[in-house]
Amino acid sequence: MKVYNVIQTSNCDGEILVNVTPCADLHSAQAIMDDEIRTLISEGKYSGLDVDDDDADCSYTLERSDTSFYIDCLYDDYYERIEIEEKEIVKIG
């Protein structure tokens, strides 16, 4: 059996925060990732940034795929990384 972990790592002015959300399937994990991205661009540091426009703002580095998202503020100590990691559930005993 597999689990899909949505791992979000946030650097907020030098403070590193990590959140992991386990999901039963890839589709659910992608939905969680998309929801987190919507939250990121609707409030706070990245508010109003168009993550679908590669030329939206040159002060950010932005990378996105079906299973990952990364945004880095080039002139400040902030970034967000979201990755979907597939893992096998192991039963011991």
mmCIF file as gemmi writes it, N, C-alpha and C atoms, coordinates in Angstrom:
data_model
loop_
_atom_site.group_PDB
_atom_site.id
_atom_site.type_symbol
_atom_site.label_atom_id
_atom_site.label_alt_id
_atom_site.label_comp_id
_atom_site.label_asym_id
_atom_site.label_entity_id
_atom_site.label_seq_id
_atom_site.pdbx_PDB_ins_code
_atom_site.Cartn_x
_atom_site.Cartn_y
_atom_site.Cartn_z
_atom_site.occupancy
_atom_site.B_iso_or_equiv
_atom_site.pdbx_formal_charge
_atom_site.auth_seq_id
_atom_site.auth_asym_id
_atom_site.pdbx_PDB_model_num
ATOM 1 N N . MET Axp A 1 ? 0.839 -1.173 0 1 0 ? 1 A 1
ATOM 2 C CA . MET Axp A 1 ? 0 0 0 1 0 ? 1 A 1
ATOM 3 C C . MET Axp A 1 ? 0.891 1.245 0 1 0 ? 1 A 1
ATOM 4 N N . LYS Axp A 2 ? 0.461 2.268 -0.682 1 0 ? 2 A 1
ATOM 5 C CA . LYS Axp A 2 ? 1.233 3.498 -0.788 1 0 ? 2 A 1
ATOM 6 C C . LYS Axp A 2 ? 0.529 4.653 -0.096 1 0 ? 2 A 1
ATOM 7 N N . VAL Axp A 3 ? 1.342 5.63 0.282 1 0 ? 3 A 1
ATOM 8 C CA . VAL Axp A 3 ? 0.856 6.887 0.828 1 0 ? 3 A 1
ATOM 9 C C . VAL Axp A 3 ? 1.598 7.988 0.077 1 0 ? 3 A 1
ATOM 10 N N . TYR Axp A 4 ? 0.918 9.104 -0.131 1 0 ? 4 A 1
ATOM 11 C CA . TYR Axp A 4 ? 1.508 10.255 -0.803 1 0 ? 4 A 1
ATOM 12 C C . TYR Axp A 4 ? 1.585 11.391 0.201 1 0 ? 4 A 1
ATOM 13 N N . ASN Axp A 5 ? 2.807 11.742 0.599 1 0 ? 5 A 1
ATOM 14 C CA . ASN Axp A 5 ? 3.011 12.807 1.577 1 0 ? 5 A 1
ATOM 15 C C . ASN Axp A 5 ? 3.189 14.129 0.865 1 0 ? 5 A 1
ATOM 16 N N . VAL Axp A 6 ? 2.416 15.12 1.266 1 0 ? 6 A 1
ATOM 17 C CA . VAL Axp A 6 ? 2.599 16.478 0.783 1 0 ? 6 A 1
ATOM 18 C C . VAL Axp A 6 ? 3.459 17.171 1.844 1 0 ? 6 A 1
ATOM 19 N N . ILE Axp A 7 ? 4.694 17.486 1.458 1 0 ? 7 A 1
ATOM 20 C CA . ILE Axp A 7 ? 5.657 18.062 2.387 1 0 ? 7 A 1
ATOM 21 C C . ILE Axp A 7 ? 5.844 19.534 2.04 1 0 ? 7 A 1
ATOM 22 N N . GLN Axp A 8 ? 5.491 20.403 2.97 1 0 ? 8 A 1
ATOM 23 C CA . GLN Axp A 8 ? 5.636 21.845 2.767 1 0 ? 8 A 1
ATOM 24 C C . GLN Axp A 8 ? 6.711 22.361 3.709 1 0 ? 8 A 1
ATOM 25 N N . THR Axp A 9 ? 7.738 22.962 3.118 1 0 ? 9 A 1
ATOM 26 C CA . THR Axp A 9 ? 8.815 23.578 3.881 1 0 ? 9 A 1
ATOM 27 C C . THR Axp A 9 ? 8.757 25.077 3.632 1 0 ? 9 A 1
ATOM 28 N N . SER Axp A 10 ? 8.671 25.839 4.704 1 0 ? 10 A 1
ATOM 29 C CA . SER Axp A 10 ? 8.565 27.291 4.611 1 0 ? 10 A 1
ATOM 30 C C . SER Axp A 10 ? 9.753 27.929 5.319 1 0 ? 10 A 1
ATOM 31 N N . ASN Axp A 11 ? 10.37 28.886 4.65 1 0 ? 11 A 1
ATOM 32 C CA . ASN Axp A 11 ? 11.395 29.713 5.269 1 0 ? 11 A 1
ATOM 33 C C . ASN Axp A 11 ? 10.776 31.092 5.451 1 0 ? 11 A 1
ATOM 34 N N . CYS Axp A 12 ? 10.49 31.441 6.692 1 0 ? 12 A 1
ATOM 35 C CA . CYS Axp A 12 ? 9.858 32.729 7.012 1 0 ? 12 A 1
ATOM 36 C C . CYS Axp A 12 ? 10.87 33.594 7.755 1 0 ? 12 A 1
ATOM 37 N N . ASP Axp A 13 ? 11.588 34.395 6.996 1 0 ? 13 A 1
ATOM 38 C CA . ASP Axp A 13 ? 12.601 35.292 7.546 1 0 ? 13 A 1
ATOM 39 C C . ASP Axp A 13 ? 13.631 34.518 8.371 1 0 ? 13 A 1
ATOM 40 N N . GLY Axp A 14 ? 14.058 33.362 7.841 1 0 ? 14 A 1
ATOM 41 C CA . GLY Axp A 14 ? 15.085 32.555 8.485 1 0 ? 14 A 1
ATOM 42 C C . GLY Axp A 14 ? 14.563 31.45 9.379 1 0 ? 14 A 1
ATOM 43 N N . GLU Axp A 15 ? 13.293 31.465 9.717 1 0 ? 15 A 1
ATOM 44 C CA . GLU Axp A 15 ? 12.7 30.414 10.535 1 0 ? 15 A 1
ATOM 45 C C . GLU Axp A 15 ? 12.129 29.337 9.607 1 0 ? 15 A 1
ATOM 46 N N . ILE Axp A 16 ? 12.605 28.089 9.746 1 0 ? 16 A 1
ATOM 47 C CA . ILE Axp A 16 ? 12.184 26.991 8.887 1 0 ? 16 A 1
ATOM 48 C C . ILE Axp A 16 ? 11.033 26.241 9.553 1 0 ? 16 A 1
ATOM 49 N N . LEU Axp A 17 ? 9.933 26.122 8.825 1 0 ? 17 A 1
ATOM 50 C CA . LEU Axp A 17 ? 8.752 25.402 9.292 1 0 ? 17 A 1
ATOM 51 C C . LEU Axp A 17 ? 8.462 24.269 8.318 1 0 ? 17 A 1
ATOM 52 N N . VAL Axp A 18 ? 8.079 23.1 8.836 1 0 ? 18 A 1
ATOM 53 C CA . VAL Axp A 18 ? 7.779 21.949 7.991 1 0 ? 18 A 1
ATOM 54 C C . VAL Axp A 18 ? 6.41 21.401 8.374 1 0 ? 18 A 1
ATOM 55 N N . ASN Axp A 19 ? 5.603 21.108 7.356 1 0 ? 19 A 1
ATOM 56 C CA . ASN Axp A 19 ? 4.297 20.494 7.561 1 0 ? 19 A 1
ATOM 57 C C . ASN Axp A 19 ? 4.168 19.316 6.603 1 0 ? 19 A 1
ATOM 58 N N . VAL Axp A 20 ? 3.684 18.176 7.094 1 0 ? 20 A 1
ATOM 59 C CA . VAL Axp A 20 ? 3.506 16.991 6.26 1 0 ? 20 A 1
ATOM 60 C C . VAL Axp A 20 ? 2.051 16.561 6.347 1 0 ? 20 A 1
ATOM 61 N N . THR Axp A 21 ? 1.422 16.391 5.167 1 0 ? 21 A 1
ATOM 62 C CA . THR Axp A 21 ? 0.044 15.919 5.093 1 0 ? 21 A 1
ATOM 63 C C . THR Axp A 21 ? 0.024 14.616 4.308 1 0 ? 21 A 1
ATOM 64 N N . PRO Axp A 22 ? -0.29 13.48 4.957 1 0 ? 22 A 1
ATOM 65 C CA . PRO Axp A 22 ? -0.376 12.21 4.235 1 0 ? 22 A 1
ATOM 66 C C . PRO Axp A 22 ? -1.692 12.114 3.467 1 0 ? 22 A 1
ATOM 67 N N . CYS Axp A 23 ? -1.622 11.557 2.251 1 0 ? 23 A 1
ATOM 68 C CA . CYS Axp A 23 ? -2.804 11.391 1.408 1 0 ? 23 A 1
ATOM 69 C C . CYS Axp A 23 ? -2.86 9.961 0.882 1 0 ? 23 A 1
ATOM 70 N N . ALA Axp A 24 ? -4.064 9.497 0.607 1 0 ? 24 A 1
ATOM 71 C CA . ALA Axp A 24 ? -4.263 8.123 0.158 1 0 ? 24 A 1
ATOM 72 C C . ALA Axp A 24 ? -3.913 7.901 -1.309 1 0 ? 24 A 1
ATOM 73 N N . ASP Axp A 25 ? -3.948 8.979 -2.109 1 0 ? 25 A 1
ATOM 74 C CA . ASP Axp A 25 ? -3.647 8.83 -3.535 1 0 ? 25 A 1
ATOM 75 C C . ASP Axp A 25 ? -3.041 10.112 -4.093 1 0 ? 25 A 1
ATOM 76 N N . LEU Axp A 26 ? -2.471 10.008 -5.283 1 0 ? 26 A 1
ATOM 77 C CA . LEU Axp A 26 ? -1.798 11.144 -5.905 1 0 ? 26 A 1
ATOM 78 C C . LEU Axp A 26 ? -2.765 12.291 -6.186 1 0 ? 26 A 1
ATOM 79 N N . HIS Axp A 27 ? -3.965 11.962 -6.632 1 0 ? 27 A 1
ATOM 80 C CA . HIS Axp A 27 ? -4.957 12.997 -6.932 1 0 ? 27 A 1
ATOM 81 C C . HIS Axp A 27 ? -5.259 13.849 -5.692 1 0 ? 27 A 1
ATOM 82 N N . SER Axp A 28 ? -5.445 13.208 -4.559 1 0 ? 28 A 1
ATOM 83 C CA . SER Axp A 28 ? -5.708 13.938 -3.312 1 0 ? 28 A 1
ATOM 84 C C . SER Axp A 28 ? -4.508 14.791 -2.915 1 0 ? 28 A 1
ATOM 85 N N . ALA Axp A 29 ? -3.306 14.255 -3.086 1 0 ? 29 A 1
ATOM 86 C CA . ALA Axp A 29 ? -2.091 14.999 -2.754 1 0 ? 29 A 1
ATOM 87 C C . ALA Axp A 29 ? -1.957 16.233 -3.644 1 0 ? 29 A 1
ATOM 88 N N . GLN Axp A 30 ? -2.261 16.086 -4.921 1 0 ? 30 A 1
ATOM 89 C CA . GLN Axp A 30 ? -2.199 17.224 -5.837 1 0 ? 30 A 1
ATOM 90 C C . GLN Axp A 30 ? -3.231 18.287 -5.471 1 0 ? 30 A 1
ATOM 91 N N . ALA Axp A 31 ? -4.404 17.851 -5.029 1 0 ? 31 A 1
ATOM 92 C CA . ALA Axp A 31 ? -5.438 18.798 -4.598 1 0 ? 31 A 1
ATOM 93 C C . ALA Axp A 31 ? -4.984 19.569 -3.351 1 0 ? 31 A 1
ATOM 94 N N . ILE Axp A 32 ? -4.338 18.887 -2.415 1 0 ? 32 A 1
ATOM 95 C CA . ILE Axp A 32 ? -3.808 19.541 -1.217 1 0 ? 32 A 1
ATOM 96 C C . ILE Axp A 32 ? -2.73 20.545 -1.613 1 0 ? 32 A 1
ATOM 97 N N . MET Axp A 33 ? -1.83 20.149 -2.52 1 0 ? 33 A 1
ATOM 98 C CA . MET Axp A 33 ? -0.772 21.046 -2.977 1 0 ? 33 A 1
ATOM 99 C C . MET Axp A 33 ? -1.369 22.281 -3.649 1 0 ? 33 A 1
ATOM 100 N N . ASP Axp A 34 ? -2.334 22.092 -4.526 1 0 ? 34 A 1
ATOM 101 C CA . ASP Axp A 34 ? -2.968 23.222 -5.211 1 0 ? 34 A 1
ATOM 102 C C . ASP Axp A 34 ? -3.66 24.155 -4.221 1 0 ? 34 A 1
ATOM 103 N N . ASP Axp A 35 ? -4.281 23.591 -3.204 1 0 ? 35 A 1
ATOM 104 C CA . ASP Axp A 35 ? -4.938 24.406 -2.177 1 0 ? 35 A 1
ATOM 105 C C . ASP Axp A 35 ? -3.908 25.228 -1.409 1 0 ? 35 A 1
ATOM 106 N N . GLU Axp A 36 ? -2.78 24.633 -1.075 1 0 ? 36 A 1
ATOM 107 C CA . GLU Axp A 36 ? -1.712 25.363 -0.376 1 0 ? 36 A 1
ATOM 108 C C . GLU Axp A 36 ? -1.17 26.492 -1.24 1 0 ? 36 A 1
ATOM 109 N N . ILE Axp A 37 ? -1.012 26.252 -2.546 1 0 ? 37 A 1
ATOM 110 C CA . ILE Axp A 37 ? -0.524 27.289 -3.458 1 0 ? 37 A 1
ATOM 111 C C . ILE Axp A 37 ? -1.519 28.444 -3.508 1 0 ? 37 A 1
ATOM 112 N N . ARG Axp A 38 ? -2.815 28.132 -3.596 1 0 ? 38 A 1
ATOM 113 C CA . ARG Axp A 38 ? -3.844 29.183 -3.599 1 0 ? 38 A 1
ATOM 114 C C . ARG Axp A 38 ? -3.772 30.01 -2.317 1 0 ? 38 A 1
ATOM 115 N N . THR Axp A 39 ? -3.564 29.358 -1.196 1 0 ? 39 A 1
ATOM 116 C CA . THR Axp A 39 ? -3.451 30.069 0.08 1 0 ? 39 A 1
ATOM 117 C C . THR Axp A 39 ? -2.225 30.974 0.083 1 0 ? 39 A 1
ATOM 118 N N . LEU Axp A 40 ? -1.105 30.476 -0.409 1 0 ? 40 A 1
ATOM 119 C CA . LEU Axp A 40 ? 0.138 31.261 -0.442 1 0 ? 40 A 1
ATOM 120 C C . LEU Axp A 40 ? -0.013 32.544 -1.249 1 0 ? 40 A 1
ATOM 121 N N . ILE Axp A 41 ? -0.695 32.446 -2.407 1 0 ? 41 A 1
ATOM 122 C CA . ILE Axp A 41 ? -0.788 33.625 -3.275 1 0 ? 41 A 1
ATOM 123 C C . ILE Axp A 41 ? -1.983 34.522 -2.954 1 0 ? 41 A 1
ATOM 124 N N . SER Axp A 42 ? -2.763 34.137 -1.943 1 0 ? 42 A 1
ATOM 125 C CA . SER Axp A 42 ? -3.902 34.98 -1.583 1 0 ? 42 A 1
ATOM 126 C C . SER Axp A 42 ? -3.661 35.766 -0.296 1 0 ? 42 A 1
ATOM 127 N N . GLU Axp A 43 ? -2.571 35.463 0.403 1 0 ? 43 A 1
ATOM 128 C CA . GLU Axp A 43 ? -2.314 36.173 1.657 1 0 ? 43 A 1
ATOM 129 C C . GLU Axp A 43 ? -0.808 36.212 1.929 1 0 ? 43 A 1
ATOM 130 N N . GLY Axp A 44 ? -0.388 37.196 2.645 1 0 ? 44 A 1
ATOM 131 C CA . GLY Axp A 44 ? 0.992 37.268 3.088 1 0 ? 44 A 1
ATOM 132 C C . GLY Axp A 44 ? 1.99 37.71 2.036 1 0 ? 44 A 1
ATOM 133 N N . LYS Axp A 45 ? 3.196 37.208 2.152 1 0 ? 45 A 1
ATOM 134 C CA . LYS Axp A 45 ? 4.354 37.62 1.358 1 0 ? 45 A 1
ATOM 135 C C . LYS Axp A 45 ? 4.124 37.535 -0.146 1 0 ? 45 A 1
ATOM 136 N N . TYR Axp A 46 ? 3.418 36.523 -0.603 1 0 ? 46 A 1
ATOM 137 C CA . TYR Axp A 46 ? 3.246 36.28 -2.041 1 0 ? 46 A 1
ATOM 138 C C . TYR Axp A 46 ? 1.873 36.707 -2.555 1 0 ? 46 A 1
ATOM 139 N N . SER Axp A 47 ? 1.15 37.456 -1.786 1 0 ? 47 A 1
ATOM 140 C CA . SER Axp A 47 ? -0.201 37.882 -2.137 1 0 ? 47 A 1
ATOM 141 C C . SER Axp A 47 ? -0.227 38.598 -3.486 1 0 ? 47 A 1
ATOM 142 N N . GLY Axp A 48 ? -1.115 38.128 -4.353 1 0 ? 48 A 1
ATOM 143 C CA . GLY Axp A 48 ? -1.31 38.753 -5.655 1 0 ? 48 A 1
ATOM 144 C C . GLY Axp A 48 ? -0.36 38.298 -6.737 1 0 ? 48 A 1
ATOM 145 N N . LEU Axp A 49 ? 0.619 37.471 -6.406 1 0 ? 49 A 1
ATOM 146 C CA . LEU Axp A 49 ? 1.578 36.991 -7.402 1 0 ? 49 A 1
ATOM 147 C C . LEU Axp A 49 ? 0.9 35.984 -8.328 1 0 ? 49 A 1
ATOM 148 N N . ASP Axp A 50 ? 1.097 36.119 -9.625 1 0 ? 50 A 1
ATOM 149 C CA . ASP Axp A 50 ? 0.536 35.198 -10.613 1 0 ? 50 A 1
ATOM 150 C C . ASP Axp A 50 ? 1.521 34.066 -10.832 1 0 ? 50 A 1
ATOM 151 N N . VAL Axp A 51 ? 1.281 32.906 -10.191 1 0 ? 51 A 1
ATOM 152 C CA . VAL Axp A 51 ? 2.217 31.788 -10.276 1 0 ? 51 A 1
ATOM 153 C C . VAL Axp A 51 ? 2.157 31.067 -11.621 1 0 ? 51 A 1
ATOM 154 N N . ASP Axp A 52 ? 1.205 31.412 -12.471 1 0 ? 52 A 1
ATOM 155 C CA . ASP Axp A 52 ? 1.113 30.804 -13.797 1 0 ? 52 A 1
ATOM 156 C C . ASP Axp A 52 ? 1.801 31.652 -14.865 1 0 ? 52 A 1
ATOM 157 N N . ASP Axp A 53 ? 2.329 32.81 -14.478 1 0 ? 53 A 1
ATOM 158 C CA . ASP Axp A 53 ? 3 33.712 -15.415 1 0 ? 53 A 1
ATOM 159 C C . ASP Axp A 53 ? 4.49 33.74 -15.083 1 0 ? 53 A 1
ATOM 160 N N . ASP Axp A 54 ? 5.318 33.135 -15.942 1 0 ? 54 A 1
ATOM 161 C CA . ASP Axp A 54 ? 6.76 33.05 -15.689 1 0 ? 54 A 1
ATOM 162 C C . ASP Axp A 54 ? 7.418 34.415 -15.566 1 0 ? 54 A 1
ATOM 163 N N . ASP Axp A 55 ? 6.86 35.437 -16.177 1 0 ? 55 A 1
ATOM 164 C CA . ASP Axp A 55 ? 7.445 36.773 -16.142 1 0 ? 55 A 1
ATOM 165 C C . ASP Axp A 55 ? 6.708 37.715 -15.191 1 0 ? 55 A 1
ATOM 166 N N . ALA Axp A 56 ? 5.939 37.169 -14.269 1 0 ? 56 A 1
ATOM 167 C CA . ALA Axp A 56 ? 5.087 37.987 -13.411 1 0 ? 56 A 1
ATOM 168 C C . ALA Axp A 56 ? 5.883 38.963 -12.55 1 0 ? 56 A 1
ATOM 169 N N . ASP Axp A 57 ? 6.962 38.528 -11.953 1 0 ? 57 A 1
ATOM 170 C CA . ASP Axp A 57 ? 7.739 39.39 -11.07 1 0 ? 57 A 1
ATOM 171 C C . ASP Axp A 57 ? 9.158 38.845 -11.01 1 0 ? 57 A 1
ATOM 172 N N . CYS Axp A 58 ? 10.112 39.633 -11.448 1 0 ? 58 A 1
ATOM 173 C CA . CYS Axp A 58 ? 11.488 39.157 -11.527 1 0 ? 58 A 1
ATOM 174 C C . CYS Axp A 58 ? 12.159 39.067 -10.159 1 0 ? 58 A 1
ATOM 175 N N . SER Axp A 59 ? 11.497 39.488 -9.085 1 0 ? 59 A 1
ATOM 176 C CA . SER Axp A 59 ? 12.098 39.389 -7.766 1 0 ? 59 A 1
ATOM 177 C C . SER Axp A 59 ? 11.842 38.025 -7.11 1 0 ? 59 A 1
ATOM 178 N N . TYR Axp A 60 ? 11.241 37.105 -7.83 1 0 ? 60 A 1
ATOM 179 C CA . TYR Axp A 60 ? 10.955 35.763 -7.328 1 0 ? 60 A 1
ATOM 180 C C . TYR Axp A 60 ? 11.466 34.72 -8.315 1 0 ? 60 A 1
ATOM 181 N N . THR Axp A 61 ? 11.938 33.602 -7.769 1 0 ? 61 A 1
ATOM 182 C CA . THR Axp A 61 ? 12.203 32.41 -8.565 1 0 ? 61 A 1
ATOM 183 C C . THR Axp A 61 ? 11.004 31.5 -8.365 1 0 ? 61 A 1
ATOM 184 N N . LEU Axp A 62 ? 10.494 30.951 -9.439 1 0 ? 62 A 1
ATOM 185 C CA . LEU Axp A 62 ? 9.294 30.131 -9.366 1 0 ? 62 A 1
ATOM 186 C C . LEU Axp A 62 ? 9.476 28.886 -10.222 1 0 ? 62 A 1
ATOM 187 N N . GLU Axp A 63 ? 9.204 27.719 -9.631 1 0 ? 63 A 1
ATOM 188 C CA . GLU Axp A 63 ? 9.24 26.445 -10.342 1 0 ? 63 A 1
ATOM 189 C C . GLU Axp A 63 ? 7.998 25.661 -9.954 1 0 ? 63 A 1
ATOM 190 N N . ARG Axp A 64 ? 7.378 25.025 -10.944 1 0 ? 64 A 1
ATOM 191 C CA . ARG Axp A 64 ? 6.159 24.264 -10.66 1 0 ? 64 A 1
ATOM 192 C C . ARG Axp A 64 ? 6.084 23.054 -11.575 1 0 ? 64 A 1
ATOM 193 N N . SER Axp A 65 ? 5.657 21.916 -11.019 1 0 ? 65 A 1
ATOM 194 C CA . SER Axp A 65 ? 5.392 20.708 -11.794 1 0 ? 65 A 1
ATOM 195 C C . SER Axp A 65 ? 4.155 20.042 -11.208 1 0 ? 65 A 1
ATOM 196 N N . ASP Axp A 66 ? 3.81 18.868 -11.686 1 0 ? 66 A 1
ATOM 197 C CA . ASP Axp A 66 ? 2.628 18.153 -11.174 1 0 ? 66 A 1
ATOM 198 C C . ASP Axp A 66 ? 2.802 17.706 -9.72 1 0 ? 66 A 1
ATOM 199 N N . THR Axp A 67 ? 4.058 17.565 -9.288 1 0 ? 67 A 1
ATOM 200 C CA . THR Axp A 67 ? 4.303 17.057 -7.933 1 0 ? 67 A 1
ATOM 201 C C . THR Axp A 67 ? 5.185 17.963 -7.082 1 0 ? 67 A 1
ATOM 202 N N . SER Axp A 68 ? 5.418 19.191 -7.535 1 0 ? 68 A 1
ATOM 203 C CA . SER Axp A 68 ? 6.229 20.089 -6.718 1 0 ? 68 A 1
ATOM 204 C C . SER Axp A 68 ? 5.95 21.556 -7.045 1 0 ? 68 A 1
ATOM 205 N N . PHE Axp A 69 ? 6.278 22.398 -6.08 1 0 ? 69 A 1
ATOM 206 C CA . PHE Axp A 69 ? 6.13 23.841 -6.232 1 0 ? 69 A 1
ATOM 207 C C . PHE Axp A 69 ? 7.227 24.488 -5.405 1 0 ? 69 A 1
ATOM 208 N N . TYR Axp A 70 ? 7.87 25.495 -5.973 1 0 ? 70 A 1
ATOM 209 C CA . TYR Axp A 70 ? 8.923 26.215 -5.25 1 0 ? 70 A 1
ATOM 210 C C . TYR Axp A 70 ? 8.861 27.682 -5.626 1 0 ? 70 A 1
ATOM 211 N N . ILE Axp A 71 ? 8.853 28.529 -4.615 1 0 ? 71 A 1
ATOM 212 C CA . ILE Axp A 71 ? 8.924 29.963 -4.844 1 0 ? 71 A 1
ATOM 213 C C . ILE Axp A 71 ? 9.928 30.538 -3.849 1 0 ? 71 A 1
ATOM 214 N N . ASP Axp A 72 ? 10.816 31.387 -4.357 1 0 ? 72 A 1
ATOM 215 C CA . ASP Axp A 72 ? 11.886 31.95 -3.56 1 0 ? 72 A 1
ATOM 216 C C . ASP Axp A 72 ? 11.928 33.451 -3.786 1 0 ? 72 A 1
ATOM 217 N N . CYS Axp A 73 ? 11.886 34.195 -2.708 1 0 ? 73 A 1
ATOM 218 C CA . CYS Axp A 73 ? 12.022 35.65 -2.777 1 0 ? 73 A 1
ATOM 219 C C . CYS Axp A 73 ? 13.516 35.962 -2.874 1 0 ? 73 A 1
ATOM 220 N N . LEU Axp A 74 ? 13.944 36.52 -4.015 1 0 ? 74 A 1
ATOM 221 C CA . LEU Axp A 74 ? 15.36 36.708 -4.288 1 0 ? 74 A 1
ATOM 222 C C . LEU Axp A 74 ? 16.03 37.732 -3.382 1 0 ? 74 A 1
ATOM 223 N N . TYR Axp A 75 ? 15.276 38.669 -2.839 1 0 ? 75 A 1
ATOM 224 C CA . TYR Axp A 75 ? 15.871 39.759 -2.076 1 0 ? 75 A 1
ATOM 225 C C . TYR Axp A 75 ? 15.489 39.734 -0.598 1 0 ? 75 A 1
ATOM 226 N N . ASP Axp A 76 ? 15.015 38.584 -0.131 1 0 ? 76 A 1
ATOM 227 C CA . ASP Axp A 76 ? 14.619 38.453 1.261 1 0 ? 76 A 1
ATOM 228 C C . ASP Axp A 76 ? 14.773 36.993 1.658 1 0 ? 76 A 1
ATOM 229 N N . ASP Axp A 77 ? 14.718 36.694 2.928 1 0 ? 77 A 1
ATOM 230 C CA . ASP Axp A 77 ? 14.938 35.338 3.43 1 0 ? 77 A 1
ATOM 231 C C . ASP Axp A 77 ? 13.611 34.592 3.571 1 0 ? 77 A 1
ATOM 232 N N . TYR Axp A 78 ? 12.962 34.382 2.417 1 0 ? 78 A 1
ATOM 233 C CA . TYR Axp A 78 ? 11.68 33.683 2.37 1 0 ? 78 A 1
ATOM 234 C C . TYR Axp A 78 ? 11.66 32.717 1.196 1 0 ? 78 A 1
ATOM 235 N N . TYR Axp A 79 ? 11.109 31.53 1.419 1 0 ? 79 A 1
ATOM 236 C CA . TYR Axp A 79 ? 10.784 30.624 0.315 1 0 ? 79 A 1
ATOM 237 C C . TYR Axp A 79 ? 9.719 29.64 0.77 1 0 ? 79 A 1
ATOM 238 N N . GLU Axp A 80 ? 9.061 29.036 -0.195 1 0 ? 80 A 1
ATOM 239 C CA . GLU Axp A 80 ? 8.085 27.971 0.041 1 0 ? 80 A 1
ATOM 240 C C . GLU Axp A 80 ? 8.422 26.829 -0.908 1 0 ? 80 A 1
ATOM 241 N N . ARG Axp A 81 ? 8.482 25.621 -0.377 1 0 ? 81 A 1
ATOM 242 C CA . ARG Axp A 81 ? 8.7 24.433 -1.197 1 0 ? 81 A 1
ATOM 243 C C . ARG Axp A 81 ? 7.625 23.414 -0.823 1 0 ? 81 A 1
ATOM 244 N N . ILE Axp A 82 ? 6.915 22.93 -1.828 1 0 ? 82 A 1
ATOM 245 C CA . ILE Axp A 82 ? 5.91 21.886 -1.61 1 0 ? 82 A 1
ATOM 246 C C . ILE Axp A 82 ? 6.259 20.731 -2.535 1 0 ? 82 A 1
ATOM 247 N N . GLU Axp A 83 ? 6.384 19.55 -1.966 1 0 ? 83 A 1
ATOM 248 C CA . GLU Axp A 83 ? 6.719 18.368 -2.75 1 0 ? 83 A 1
ATOM 249 C C . GLU Axp A 83 ? 5.786 17.221 -2.381 1 0 ? 83 A 1
ATOM 250 N N . ILE Axp A 84 ? 5.429 16.447 -3.372 1 0 ? 84 A 1
ATOM 251 C CA . ILE Axp A 84 ? 4.643 15.235 -3.129 1 0 ? 84 A 1
ATOM 252 C C . ILE Axp A 84 ? 5.606 14.065 -3.218 1 0 ? 84 A 1
ATOM 253 N N . GLU Axp A 85 ? 5.66 13.308 -2.138 1 0 ? 85 A 1
ATOM 254 C CA . GLU Axp A 85 ? 6.58 12.18 -2.051 1 0 ? 85 A 1
ATOM 255 C C . GLU Axp A 85 ? 5.774 10.888 -1.9 1 0 ? 85 A 1
ATOM 256 N N . GLU Axp A 86 ? 6.003 9.952 -2.795 1 0 ? 86 A 1
ATOM 257 C CA . GLU Axp A 86 ? 5.334 8.652 -2.742 1 0 ? 86 A 1
ATOM 258 C C . GLU Axp A 86 ? 6.136 7.704 -1.847 1 0 ? 86 A 1
ATOM 259 N N . LYS Axp A 87 ? 5.454 7.083 -0.892 1 0 ? 87 A 1
ATOM 260 C CA . LYS Axp A 87 ? 6.108 6.157 0.035 1 0 ? 87 A 1
ATOM 261 C C . LYS Axp A 87 ? 5.274 4.885 0.152 1 0 ? 87 A 1
ATOM 262 N N . GLU Axp A 88 ? 5.955 3.803 0.378 1 0 ? 88 A 1
ATOM 263 C CA . GLU Axp A 88 ? 5.313 2.505 0.632 1 0 ? 88 A 1
ATOM 264 C C . GLU Axp A 88 ? 5.037 2.4 2.124 1 0 ? 88 A 1
ATOM 265 N N . ILE Axp A 89 ? 3.84 1.991 2.492 1 0 ? 89 A 1
ATOM 266 C CA . ILE Axp A 89 ? 3.504 1.771 3.892 1 0 ? 89 A 1
ATOM 267 C C . ILE Axp A 89 ? 4.039 0.387 4.279 1 0 ? 89 A 1
ATOM 268 N N . VAL Axp A 90 ? 4.819 0.356 5.339 1 0 ? 90 A 1
ATOM 269 C CA . VAL Axp A 90 ? 5.456 -0.884 5.774 1 0 ? 90 A 1
ATOM 270 C C . VAL Axp A 90 ? 4.772 -1.369 7.032 1 0 ? 90 A 1
ATOM 271 N N . LYS Axp A 91 ? 4.433 -2.655 7.026 1 0 ? 91 A 1
ATOM 272 C CA . LYS Axp A 91 ? 3.846 -3.275 8.217 1 0 ? 91 A 1
ATOM 273 C C . LYS Axp A 91 ? 4.916 -4.159 8.854 1 0 ? 91 A 1
ATOM 274 N N . ILE Axp A 92 ? 5.204 -3.889 10.105 1 0 ? 92 A 1
ATOM 275 C CA . ILE Axp A 92 ? 6.206 -4.658 10.824 1 0 ? 92 A 1
ATOM 276 C C . ILE Axp A 92 ? 5.497 -5.557 11.828 1 0 ? 92 A 1
ATOM 277 N N . GLY Axp A 93 ? 5.89 -6.821 11.793 1 0 ? 93 A 1
ATOM 278 C CA . GLY Axp A 93 ? 5.353 -7.764 12.754 1 0 ? 93 A 1
ATOM 279 C C . GLY Axp A 93 ? 4.27 -8.58 12.27 1 0 ? 93 A 1
